[in-house]
Short mmCIF file of C-alpha atoms and ligand atoms in Angstrom, two decimals:
data_model
loop_
_atom_site.label_atom_id
_atom_site.label_comp_id
_atom_site.label_asym_id
_atom_site.label_seq_id
_atom_site.Cartn_x
_atom_site.Cartn_y
_atom_site.Cartn_z
CA UNK A 8 -92.31 -185.59 -10.89
CA UNK A 9 -90.42 -188.93 -11.23
CA UNK A 10 -88.02 -189.15 -14.11
CA UNK A 11 -89.11 -191.16 -17.08
CA UNK A 12 -86.99 -192.41 -20.02
CA UNK A 13 -90.24 -192.48 -22.14
CA UNK A 14 -90.03 -189.15 -23.87
CA UNK A 15 -92.61 -188.74 -26.77
CA UNK A 16 -91.04 -187.61 -30.05
CA UNK A 17 -87.51 -187.72 -28.67
CA UNK A 18 -86.37 -189.06 -31.99
CA UNK A 19 -87.78 -186.10 -33.87
CA UNK A 20 -85.75 -183.60 -31.83
CA UNK A 21 -82.53 -181.91 -33.14
CA UNK A 22 -79.24 -183.28 -31.69
CA UNK A 23 -78.93 -180.06 -29.49
CA UNK A 24 -82.53 -180.58 -28.10
CA UNK A 25 -81.92 -184.19 -27.45
CA UNK A 26 -78.72 -183.35 -25.59
CA UNK A 27 -80.69 -180.90 -23.32
CA UNK A 28 -83.21 -183.66 -22.48
CA UNK A 29 -80.34 -186.04 -21.54
CA UNK A 30 -78.65 -183.26 -19.59
CA UNK A 31 -81.74 -182.64 -17.54
CA UNK A 32 -82.34 -186.29 -17.05
CA UNK A 33 -78.85 -187.26 -15.97
CA UNK A 34 -78.00 -183.89 -14.24
CA UNK A 35 -75.08 -183.18 -16.64
CA UNK A 36 -72.97 -180.04 -16.09
CA UNK A 37 -72.54 -177.38 -18.72
CA UNK A 38 -69.10 -178.71 -19.43
CA UNK A 39 -70.41 -182.17 -19.88
CA UNK A 40 -73.00 -180.93 -22.23
CA UNK A 41 -70.36 -179.26 -24.29
CA UNK A 42 -68.28 -182.36 -24.29
CA UNK A 43 -71.16 -184.38 -25.83
CA UNK A 44 -71.59 -181.77 -28.39
CA UNK A 45 -67.85 -181.46 -29.42
CA UNK A 46 -67.54 -181.89 -33.12
CA UNK A 47 -65.23 -184.59 -34.21
CA UNK A 48 -64.10 -186.12 -37.51
CA UNK A 49 -67.64 -187.53 -37.91
CA UNK A 50 -70.00 -184.49 -38.33
CA UNK A 51 -73.20 -184.57 -36.45
CA UNK A 52 -75.29 -184.31 -39.53
CA UNK A 53 -73.73 -187.60 -40.80
CA UNK A 54 -73.92 -189.24 -37.46
CA UNK A 55 -77.49 -188.27 -37.08
CA UNK A 56 -78.33 -189.98 -40.40
CA UNK A 57 -76.49 -193.12 -39.44
CA UNK A 58 -78.21 -194.11 -36.27
CA UNK A 59 -81.18 -193.04 -34.23
CA UNK A 60 -81.47 -190.63 -31.27
CA UNK A 61 -77.92 -189.38 -31.66
CA UNK A 62 -76.55 -187.08 -28.93
CA UNK A 63 -72.80 -187.31 -29.51
CA UNK A 64 -69.98 -189.22 -30.98
CA UNK A 65 -67.88 -191.78 -29.16
CA UNK A 66 -64.14 -191.27 -30.18
CA UNK A 67 -61.88 -194.20 -30.27
CA UNK A 68 -58.15 -193.85 -31.11
CA UNK A 69 -57.07 -194.85 -34.55
CA UNK A 70 -53.51 -195.80 -35.00
CA UNK A 71 -51.57 -197.43 -37.89
CA UNK A 72 -49.86 -200.75 -37.77
CA UNK A 73 -46.51 -200.60 -39.70
CA UNK A 74 -44.24 -203.13 -41.35
CA UNK A 75 -46.87 -205.19 -43.17
CA UNK A 76 -46.15 -206.83 -46.47
CA UNK A 77 -49.23 -208.55 -47.86
CA UNK A 78 -49.18 -210.43 -51.07
CA UNK A 79 -45.97 -208.53 -51.98
CA UNK A 80 -47.49 -205.11 -51.28
CA UNK A 81 -46.21 -202.76 -48.42
CA UNK A 82 -49.32 -201.81 -46.39
CA UNK A 83 -49.94 -199.46 -43.60
CA UNK A 84 -53.00 -200.64 -41.60
CA UNK A 85 -55.40 -198.28 -39.80
CA UNK A 86 -56.65 -199.80 -36.63
CA UNK A 87 -59.31 -198.28 -34.41
CA UNK A 88 -59.17 -199.65 -30.83
CA UNK A 89 -59.16 -198.48 -27.29
CA UNK A 90 -56.81 -201.26 -25.92
CA UNK A 91 -53.11 -200.36 -25.48
CA UNK A 92 -50.38 -202.56 -27.04
CA UNK A 93 -52.53 -204.01 -29.77
CA UNK A 94 -51.24 -201.78 -32.58
CA UNK A 95 -47.55 -202.08 -31.44
CA UNK A 96 -47.89 -205.93 -31.18
CA UNK A 97 -49.23 -206.21 -34.77
CA UNK A 98 -46.39 -203.90 -35.91
CA UNK A 99 -43.91 -206.10 -34.25
CA UNK A 100 -45.18 -209.24 -35.55
CA UNK A 101 -45.54 -207.94 -39.10
CA UNK A 102 -41.72 -206.99 -38.84
CA UNK A 103 -40.71 -210.46 -37.87
CA UNK A 104 -41.94 -212.09 -41.04
CA UNK A 105 -40.69 -209.44 -43.45
CA UNK A 106 -37.43 -211.43 -44.15
CA UNK A 107 -39.70 -214.30 -45.25
CA UNK A 108 -41.82 -212.08 -47.53
CA UNK A 109 -44.50 -211.11 -45.18
CA UNK A 110 -48.09 -212.38 -45.43
CA UNK A 111 -49.65 -214.43 -48.17
CA UNK A 112 -53.49 -214.00 -48.06
CA UNK A 113 -56.35 -215.36 -50.26
CA UNK A 114 -60.14 -215.13 -50.15
CA UNK A 115 -62.92 -217.20 -51.65
CA UNK A 116 -65.56 -215.36 -53.75
CA UNK A 117 -67.66 -212.96 -51.66
CA UNK A 118 -70.65 -215.40 -51.29
CA UNK A 119 -73.17 -214.71 -48.49
CA UNK A 120 -75.98 -217.09 -47.42
CA UNK A 121 -79.53 -215.68 -47.07
CA UNK A 122 -81.91 -218.00 -45.13
CA UNK A 123 -85.64 -218.37 -45.57
CA UNK A 124 -87.36 -220.40 -42.89
CA UNK A 125 -90.46 -222.28 -44.00
CA UNK A 126 -92.73 -224.10 -41.43
CA UNK A 127 -95.92 -225.99 -41.50
CA UNK A 128 -95.04 -228.05 -44.62
CA UNK A 129 -96.79 -231.41 -44.69
CA UNK A 130 -94.19 -233.36 -46.79
CA UNK A 131 -90.84 -231.78 -46.25
CA UNK A 132 -88.96 -233.94 -48.71
CA UNK A 133 -91.53 -233.23 -51.43
CA UNK A 134 -91.38 -229.46 -50.78
CA UNK A 135 -87.62 -229.44 -50.83
CA UNK A 136 -87.70 -231.33 -54.18
CA UNK A 137 -90.15 -228.81 -55.68
CA UNK A 138 -88.16 -225.85 -54.46
CA UNK A 139 -85.05 -227.09 -55.96
CA UNK A 140 -86.88 -227.99 -59.17
CA UNK A 141 -87.87 -224.29 -59.55
CA UNK A 142 -84.44 -222.95 -58.66
CA UNK A 143 -84.04 -221.04 -61.83
CA UNK A 144 -87.23 -218.96 -61.28
CA UNK A 145 -86.41 -218.40 -57.51
CA UNK A 146 -82.91 -217.07 -58.48
CA UNK A 147 -84.30 -214.93 -61.29
CA UNK A 148 -86.66 -213.37 -58.81
CA UNK A 149 -83.91 -212.75 -56.37
CA UNK A 150 -81.67 -211.18 -58.90
CA UNK A 151 -84.51 -208.88 -60.26
CA UNK A 152 -84.14 -206.97 -56.80
CA UNK A 153 -80.60 -205.70 -57.42
CA UNK A 154 -79.71 -204.74 -60.87
CA UNK A 155 -76.67 -202.88 -59.70
CA UNK A 156 -75.18 -206.08 -58.15
CA UNK A 157 -76.05 -208.00 -61.37
CA UNK A 158 -74.25 -205.42 -63.50
CA UNK A 159 -71.10 -206.06 -61.36
CA UNK A 160 -71.30 -209.79 -62.12
CA UNK A 161 -72.63 -210.48 -58.60
CA UNK A 162 -76.10 -211.65 -57.42
CA UNK A 163 -77.74 -214.84 -56.28
CA UNK A 164 -76.06 -217.78 -57.79
CA UNK A 165 -77.42 -220.80 -56.23
CA UNK A 166 -80.24 -222.10 -54.02
CA UNK A 167 -79.81 -224.87 -51.43
CA UNK A 168 -82.53 -226.42 -49.31
CA UNK A 169 -82.13 -228.15 -46.05
CA UNK A 170 -84.52 -229.95 -43.80
CA UNK A 171 -83.83 -229.34 -40.02
CA UNK A 172 -85.38 -230.93 -36.92
CA UNK A 173 -86.39 -228.37 -34.26
CA UNK A 174 -88.39 -228.56 -31.05
CA UNK A 175 -91.23 -227.13 -33.06
CA UNK A 176 -91.00 -229.84 -35.60
CA UNK A 177 -89.48 -230.16 -39.05
CA UNK A 178 -88.58 -226.85 -40.90
CA UNK A 179 -87.25 -226.22 -44.38
CA UNK A 180 -84.51 -223.76 -44.65
CA UNK A 181 -84.00 -222.43 -48.13
CA UNK A 182 -80.69 -220.70 -48.60
CA UNK A 183 -79.80 -218.30 -51.33
CA UNK A 184 -76.09 -218.00 -52.11
CA UNK A 185 -75.44 -214.47 -53.11
CA UNK A 186 -72.17 -212.98 -54.60
CA UNK A 187 -72.07 -209.66 -52.89
CA UNK A 188 -68.97 -208.24 -54.70
CA UNK A 189 -67.63 -205.21 -52.75
CA UNK A 190 -70.52 -204.99 -50.36
CA UNK A 191 -70.85 -206.66 -46.97
CA UNK A 192 -74.27 -207.65 -48.31
CA UNK A 193 -76.68 -207.80 -45.58
CA UNK A 194 -79.10 -205.33 -46.97
CA UNK A 195 -78.76 -206.77 -50.43
CA UNK A 196 -79.23 -210.35 -49.28
CA UNK A 197 -82.15 -209.53 -46.90
CA UNK A 198 -83.94 -207.78 -49.71
CA UNK A 199 -83.54 -210.85 -51.92
CA UNK A 200 -84.73 -213.30 -49.20
CA UNK A 201 -87.88 -211.18 -48.50
CA UNK A 202 -88.66 -210.96 -52.28
CA UNK A 203 -88.48 -214.80 -52.84
CA UNK A 204 -90.54 -215.63 -49.67
CA UNK A 205 -94.15 -215.51 -51.39
CA UNK A 206 -92.76 -217.69 -54.27
CA UNK A 207 -91.20 -220.24 -51.82
CA UNK A 208 -94.54 -220.32 -49.79
CA UNK A 209 -96.43 -220.94 -52.99
CA UNK A 210 -94.08 -223.78 -54.09
CA UNK A 211 -93.84 -225.40 -50.63
CA UNK A 212 -97.39 -224.88 -49.38
CA UNK A 213 -95.66 -223.70 -46.05
CA UNK A 214 -95.39 -220.42 -44.23
CA UNK A 215 -92.29 -218.31 -44.26
CA UNK A 216 -91.12 -216.69 -41.08
CA UNK A 217 -87.51 -215.46 -40.96
CA UNK A 218 -85.97 -214.09 -44.09
CA UNK A 219 -82.32 -212.88 -43.25
CA UNK A 220 -78.60 -213.27 -43.98
CA UNK A 221 -76.47 -215.65 -41.96
CA UNK A 222 -73.38 -214.30 -40.22
CA UNK A 223 -71.82 -217.74 -40.42
CA UNK A 224 -70.31 -216.84 -43.80
CA UNK A 225 -68.70 -220.15 -44.48
CA UNK A 226 -68.54 -219.38 -48.18
CA UNK A 227 -66.85 -216.06 -47.76
CA UNK A 228 -63.50 -217.03 -46.11
CA UNK A 229 -60.32 -215.18 -45.97
CA UNK A 230 -56.95 -216.95 -45.24
CA UNK A 231 -53.59 -215.74 -44.27
CA UNK A 232 -50.10 -217.50 -43.93
CA UNK A 233 -46.77 -216.24 -42.73
CA UNK A 234 -43.35 -217.71 -41.69
CA UNK A 235 -41.56 -216.38 -38.71
CA UNK A 236 -37.83 -217.20 -38.41
CA UNK A 237 -36.90 -219.00 -35.22
CA UNK A 238 -34.01 -216.57 -34.69
CA UNK A 239 -36.36 -213.54 -34.84
CA UNK A 240 -38.74 -215.10 -32.44
CA UNK A 241 -36.10 -215.78 -29.82
CA UNK A 242 -34.96 -219.30 -30.66
CA UNK A 243 -36.36 -222.75 -31.04
CA UNK A 244 -37.70 -222.85 -27.56
CA UNK A 245 -39.97 -219.91 -28.26
CA UNK A 246 -41.27 -221.75 -31.40
CA UNK A 247 -42.02 -224.80 -29.25
CA UNK A 248 -43.67 -222.60 -26.59
CA UNK A 249 -45.96 -221.12 -29.28
CA UNK A 250 -46.86 -224.46 -30.67
CA UNK A 251 -47.61 -225.68 -27.13
CA UNK A 252 -49.78 -222.55 -26.53
CA UNK A 253 -51.67 -223.37 -29.74
CA UNK A 254 -52.01 -226.97 -28.68
CA UNK A 255 -53.47 -225.79 -25.43
CA UNK A 256 -56.08 -223.66 -27.29
CA UNK A 257 -56.96 -226.45 -29.62
CA UNK A 258 -57.84 -228.74 -26.76
CA UNK A 259 -59.38 -226.41 -24.23
CA UNK A 260 -62.07 -223.93 -25.02
CA UNK A 261 -61.34 -221.65 -21.91
CA UNK A 262 -57.92 -220.94 -23.46
CA UNK A 263 -59.30 -221.01 -27.00
CA UNK A 264 -61.71 -218.13 -26.23
CA UNK A 265 -58.77 -216.01 -25.24
CA UNK A 266 -56.72 -217.26 -28.13
CA UNK A 267 -59.42 -216.23 -30.57
CA UNK A 268 -60.06 -212.92 -28.61
CA UNK A 269 -56.31 -211.98 -29.31
CA UNK A 270 -56.90 -212.65 -32.93
CA UNK A 271 -60.03 -210.40 -32.93
CA UNK A 272 -58.08 -207.60 -31.24
CA UNK A 273 -56.50 -207.05 -34.68
CA UNK A 274 -59.42 -208.15 -36.85
CA UNK A 275 -62.05 -205.90 -35.14
CA UNK A 276 -59.76 -202.88 -35.06
CA UNK A 277 -59.42 -202.94 -38.86
CA UNK A 278 -63.03 -203.75 -39.35
CA UNK A 279 -64.03 -200.80 -37.12
CA UNK A 280 -61.48 -198.45 -38.86
CA UNK A 281 -62.91 -199.21 -42.21
CA UNK A 282 -66.51 -198.62 -41.05
CA UNK A 283 -67.49 -202.23 -41.27
CA UNK A 284 -69.83 -204.24 -39.02
CA UNK A 285 -67.80 -205.51 -36.08
CA UNK A 286 -70.66 -207.50 -34.71
CA UNK A 287 -71.16 -209.39 -38.06
CA UNK A 288 -67.45 -210.28 -38.09
CA UNK A 289 -67.39 -211.36 -34.42
CA UNK A 290 -70.40 -213.52 -34.85
CA UNK A 291 -68.98 -215.15 -37.82
CA UNK A 292 -65.73 -215.77 -36.32
CA UNK A 293 -66.92 -217.49 -33.17
CA UNK A 294 -69.62 -219.53 -35.01
CA UNK A 295 -66.95 -220.68 -37.49
CA UNK A 296 -64.55 -221.56 -34.62
CA UNK A 297 -67.37 -223.74 -33.18
CA UNK A 298 -68.72 -225.25 -36.51
CA UNK A 299 -67.35 -228.68 -35.75
CA UNK A 300 -69.05 -228.75 -32.36
CA UNK A 301 -65.74 -228.21 -30.61
CA UNK A 302 -64.73 -224.55 -30.16
CA UNK A 303 -61.43 -224.27 -32.02
CA UNK A 304 -58.62 -221.85 -32.82
CA UNK A 305 -58.95 -219.70 -35.90
CA UNK A 306 -55.35 -220.05 -36.51
CA UNK A 307 -52.81 -222.98 -36.66
CA UNK A 308 -49.19 -223.02 -35.90
CA UNK A 309 -46.49 -225.47 -36.96
CA UNK A 310 -42.74 -225.84 -37.50
CA UNK A 311 -41.29 -225.98 -41.01
CA UNK A 312 -38.21 -228.01 -41.99
CA UNK A 313 -36.00 -225.26 -40.88
CA UNK A 314 -37.52 -225.14 -37.48
CA UNK A 315 -39.16 -221.84 -38.37
CA UNK A 316 -42.76 -221.13 -37.23
CA UNK A 317 -45.44 -221.11 -39.84
CA UNK A 318 -49.01 -219.72 -39.02
CA UNK A 319 -52.21 -219.97 -40.95
CA UNK A 320 -55.56 -218.32 -40.31
CA UNK A 321 -58.88 -219.04 -41.84
CA UNK A 322 -62.17 -217.31 -40.96
CA UNK A 323 -65.23 -215.83 -42.47
CA UNK A 324 -64.74 -212.21 -43.53
CA UNK A 325 -67.86 -210.37 -44.61
CA UNK A 326 -66.44 -206.96 -45.13
CA UNK A 327 -67.30 -204.33 -47.79
CA UNK A 328 -66.11 -201.13 -49.25
CA UNK A 329 -69.59 -199.98 -50.34
CA UNK A 330 -72.75 -199.80 -48.31
CA UNK A 331 -73.30 -199.23 -44.57
CA UNK A 332 -70.91 -197.01 -42.65
CA UNK A 333 -68.09 -197.72 -45.08
CA UNK A 334 -69.70 -195.22 -47.38
CA UNK A 335 -70.98 -192.67 -44.85
CA UNK A 336 -68.19 -192.37 -42.32
CA UNK A 337 -65.51 -190.05 -43.78
CA UNK A 338 -62.83 -191.54 -41.51
CA UNK A 339 -63.70 -195.02 -42.77
CA UNK A 340 -63.25 -193.77 -46.34
CA UNK A 341 -59.90 -192.30 -45.29
CA UNK A 342 -58.84 -195.55 -43.77
CA UNK A 343 -59.54 -197.35 -47.02
CA UNK A 344 -57.42 -194.81 -48.80
CA UNK A 345 -54.58 -195.42 -46.51
CA UNK A 346 -54.81 -199.03 -47.29
CA UNK A 347 -54.71 -198.41 -50.93
CA UNK A 348 -57.19 -201.00 -51.95
CA UNK A 349 -59.94 -201.24 -54.55
CA UNK A 350 -61.87 -204.26 -53.58
CA UNK A 351 -63.49 -205.95 -50.58
CA UNK A 352 -61.48 -209.10 -51.08
CA UNK A 353 -58.31 -207.10 -50.65
CA UNK A 354 -59.63 -205.65 -47.45
CA UNK A 355 -60.49 -209.20 -46.23
CA UNK A 356 -56.98 -210.30 -47.04
CA UNK A 357 -55.44 -207.57 -45.06
CA UNK A 358 -57.72 -208.18 -42.10
CA UNK A 359 -56.86 -211.94 -42.09
CA UNK A 360 -53.13 -211.08 -42.06
CA UNK A 361 -53.63 -208.58 -39.29
CA UNK A 362 -55.46 -211.27 -37.27
CA UNK A 363 -52.63 -213.72 -37.85
CA UNK A 364 -49.95 -211.13 -36.87
CA UNK A 365 -51.98 -210.19 -33.65
CA UNK A 366 -52.10 -213.95 -32.63
CA UNK A 367 -48.36 -214.45 -33.18
CA UNK A 368 -47.57 -211.44 -31.05
CA UNK A 369 -49.78 -212.61 -28.23
CA UNK A 370 -48.63 -216.19 -28.28
CA UNK A 371 -45.04 -215.16 -28.42
CA UNK A 372 -45.44 -212.77 -25.48
CA UNK A 373 -47.15 -215.52 -23.48
CA UNK A 374 -44.75 -218.37 -24.46
CA UNK A 375 -41.59 -216.28 -24.01
CA UNK A 376 -42.70 -215.04 -20.67
CA UNK A 377 -43.16 -218.60 -19.42
CA UNK A 378 -39.80 -219.61 -20.93
CA UNK A 379 -38.09 -216.47 -19.28
CA UNK A 380 -39.69 -217.57 -15.97
CA UNK A 381 -38.40 -221.03 -16.45
CA UNK A 382 -34.93 -219.71 -17.24
CA UNK A 383 -34.97 -217.58 -14.12
CA UNK A 384 -35.77 -220.36 -11.83
CA UNK A 385 -33.04 -222.50 -13.36
CA UNK A 386 -30.67 -219.51 -13.10
CA UNK A 387 -31.71 -218.99 -9.46
CA UNK A 388 -30.91 -222.63 -8.52
CA UNK A 389 -27.40 -222.26 -9.94
CA UNK A 390 -26.87 -219.06 -8.05
CA UNK A 391 -28.12 -220.69 -4.83
CA UNK A 392 -25.75 -223.72 -5.52
CA UNK A 393 -22.92 -221.26 -6.18
CA UNK A 394 -23.01 -219.66 -2.71
CA UNK A 395 -23.03 -223.07 -1.04
CA UNK A 396 -26.79 -223.98 -0.74
CA UNK A 397 -27.47 -227.85 -0.42
CA UNK A 398 -30.47 -230.12 -0.31
CA UNK A 399 -33.83 -228.33 0.43
CA UNK A 400 -32.11 -225.02 0.83
CA UNK A 401 -31.32 -224.82 -3.01
CA UNK A 402 -35.11 -224.73 -3.73
CA UNK A 403 -35.86 -222.50 -0.63
CA UNK A 404 -33.23 -219.89 -1.51
CA UNK A 405 -33.93 -219.83 -5.32
CA UNK A 406 -37.70 -219.78 -4.94
CA UNK A 407 -37.38 -216.71 -2.68
CA UNK A 408 -34.95 -214.94 -5.02
CA UNK A 409 -37.37 -215.61 -7.96
CA UNK A 410 -40.40 -214.27 -5.94
CA UNK A 411 -38.41 -211.22 -5.02
CA UNK A 412 -37.09 -210.80 -8.55
CA UNK A 413 -33.56 -210.53 -7.06
CA UNK A 414 -31.63 -213.40 -8.54
CA UNK A 415 -28.23 -212.29 -7.43
CA UNK A 416 -25.22 -213.78 -5.48
CA UNK A 417 -25.40 -211.26 -2.58
CA UNK A 418 -29.11 -211.88 -1.96
CA UNK A 419 -28.42 -215.68 -2.25
CA UNK A 420 -25.76 -215.43 0.48
CA UNK A 421 -28.17 -213.45 2.73
CA UNK A 422 -31.04 -215.90 2.24
CA UNK A 423 -28.77 -218.94 2.81
CA UNK A 424 -27.67 -217.43 6.09
CA UNK A 425 -31.11 -216.65 7.08
CA UNK A 426 -32.70 -220.08 6.15
CA UNK A 427 -29.74 -222.03 7.55
CA UNK A 428 -30.34 -220.56 10.95
CA UNK A 429 -34.15 -221.00 10.81
P1 NAD B 29 -75.96 -201.52 -48.95
O1 NAD B 29 -77.38 -202.02 -49.22
O2 NAD B 29 -75.91 -200.15 -48.36
O3 NAD B 29 -75.04 -201.63 -50.18
C1 NAD B 29 -75.13 -202.80 -51.04
C2 NAD B 29 -75.65 -202.36 -52.50
O4 NAD B 29 -74.72 -201.59 -53.14
C3 NAD B 29 -75.67 -203.57 -53.24
O5 NAD B 29 -76.95 -204.15 -53.13
C4 NAD B 29 -75.58 -202.84 -54.73
O6 NAD B 29 -76.81 -202.56 -55.26
C5 NAD B 29 -74.83 -201.61 -54.50
N1 NAD B 29 -73.43 -201.60 -55.00
C6 NAD B 29 -72.76 -200.49 -55.55
N2 NAD B 29 -71.58 -200.88 -55.97
C7 NAD B 29 -71.27 -202.04 -55.60
C8 NAD B 29 -70.17 -202.91 -55.49
N3 NAD B 29 -69.02 -202.60 -56.07
N4 NAD B 29 -70.34 -204.22 -54.98
C9 NAD B 29 -71.39 -204.57 -54.42
N5 NAD B 29 -72.61 -203.87 -54.39
C10 NAD B 29 -72.53 -202.58 -54.94
O7 NAD B 29 -75.21 -202.46 -47.86
P2 NAD B 29 -74.99 -203.91 -47.64
O8 NAD B 29 -73.61 -204.27 -47.91
O9 NAD B 29 -76.01 -204.81 -48.44
O10 NAD B 29 -75.36 -204.11 -46.16
C11 NAD B 29 -74.47 -203.79 -45.19
C12 NAD B 29 -75.14 -203.24 -44.03
O11 NAD B 29 -76.15 -204.15 -43.43
C13 NAD B 29 -74.18 -202.96 -42.70
O12 NAD B 29 -74.43 -201.63 -42.33
C14 NAD B 29 -74.65 -203.95 -41.69
O13 NAD B 29 -74.39 -203.48 -40.46
C15 NAD B 29 -76.03 -204.13 -42.02
N6 NAD B 29 -76.84 -205.28 -41.47
C16 NAD B 29 -76.15 -206.37 -41.05
C17 NAD B 29 -76.89 -207.49 -40.66
C18 NAD B 29 -76.20 -208.62 -40.21
O14 NAD B 29 -74.93 -208.80 -40.31
N7 NAD B 29 -76.82 -209.71 -39.67
C19 NAD B 29 -78.30 -207.39 -40.74
C20 NAD B 29 -78.89 -206.32 -41.34
C21 NAD B 29 -78.18 -205.22 -41.68
#
């Protein structure tokens, strides 16, 4: 019989039985079956309650970035990532700003936006007016959904209403602004948006479709700043190289995507290590980077009066310490303990600092490499001249030495002889 991926009741099977089904389907060996079932730091019974159809656990290395001082505190930062060099680069960058006091980071209040889409309204401006006129009732209804959040001084704090033009006509978008305290907040906010939908339909006379959180968390921002002394970076030329690299990213989206990817190397690794939603952070980051209509860097780099390099980062940071996998994954809990933090805002500040460090490390490597190469060709020209090369032969001999990575007098002599004959 032909293979089918539609297996009735698959989700009801035990993990072991599911593995057997997959083994038969994919022709796995006994060893491969055993590999899938290898217990790790995330027990199967926990994994099985986290997502559906569990057959195993995918291990990702977790390392720690060292040398961080953030808001005056010494911090060791757990990072979960499969890519080599990221953790070492973050540690190096953090070391380079220690003499300047490390990172200064801040956050706004943890406010998330919950959107309610209303369509089919006759008079959009009137409906908007009426919804806003009954704001207090809408907020009260939203807040009745989450007494725990209210007891912690969080909850829905404001309501905004926008009218947007779409190819399906005008729509009213009502937006709940919810203080999520130490939660990422998606479940909390979604519950509130669902709860107020009937009331908004009644007030507006329209029909509600989508009721969901926005990952473009412009009201929940994290910022980090650090100064890197020019001597530590390798001199003024490296500082200029980094600023040039930033200017390139600021003007060119092809470079900027990679610039921001470098930031996300650090950001996502800490988000993952702490059991937070990596997709939510990635979506928020790139949408924020593009909010002006021009996709832009999440960091900015400039020189201070001393000629030292000053970097700043600003991005949405919807991370939590309660809810989602942060509460269920034992390794995530451990990561938070290593960080020594008590609030989601502290976590956001650490992640922003790591993002900034990661960007510095990448830009420095790229800029210094370019400078190094520049130095090499200058040096090669001098070596070529020193062995008597003249005119076109200077370029020919030096280019060949750079290509061979043999910038030496003996090689210059050989090449000069060869090219002079030819
Ligand atoms: P949650 O609902 O599990 O926990 C939040 C709740 O915990 C709050 O509503 C509150 O009642 C309670 N709570 C207890 N102590 C608290 C404290 N100190 N601060 C704040 N709340 C406290 O989780 P959540 O954070 O609402 O939702 C996060 C999950 O939602 C993640 O797993 C995420 O992947 C998922 N999700 C994301 C999206 C999205 O990003 N678009 C959409 C849907 C779901």
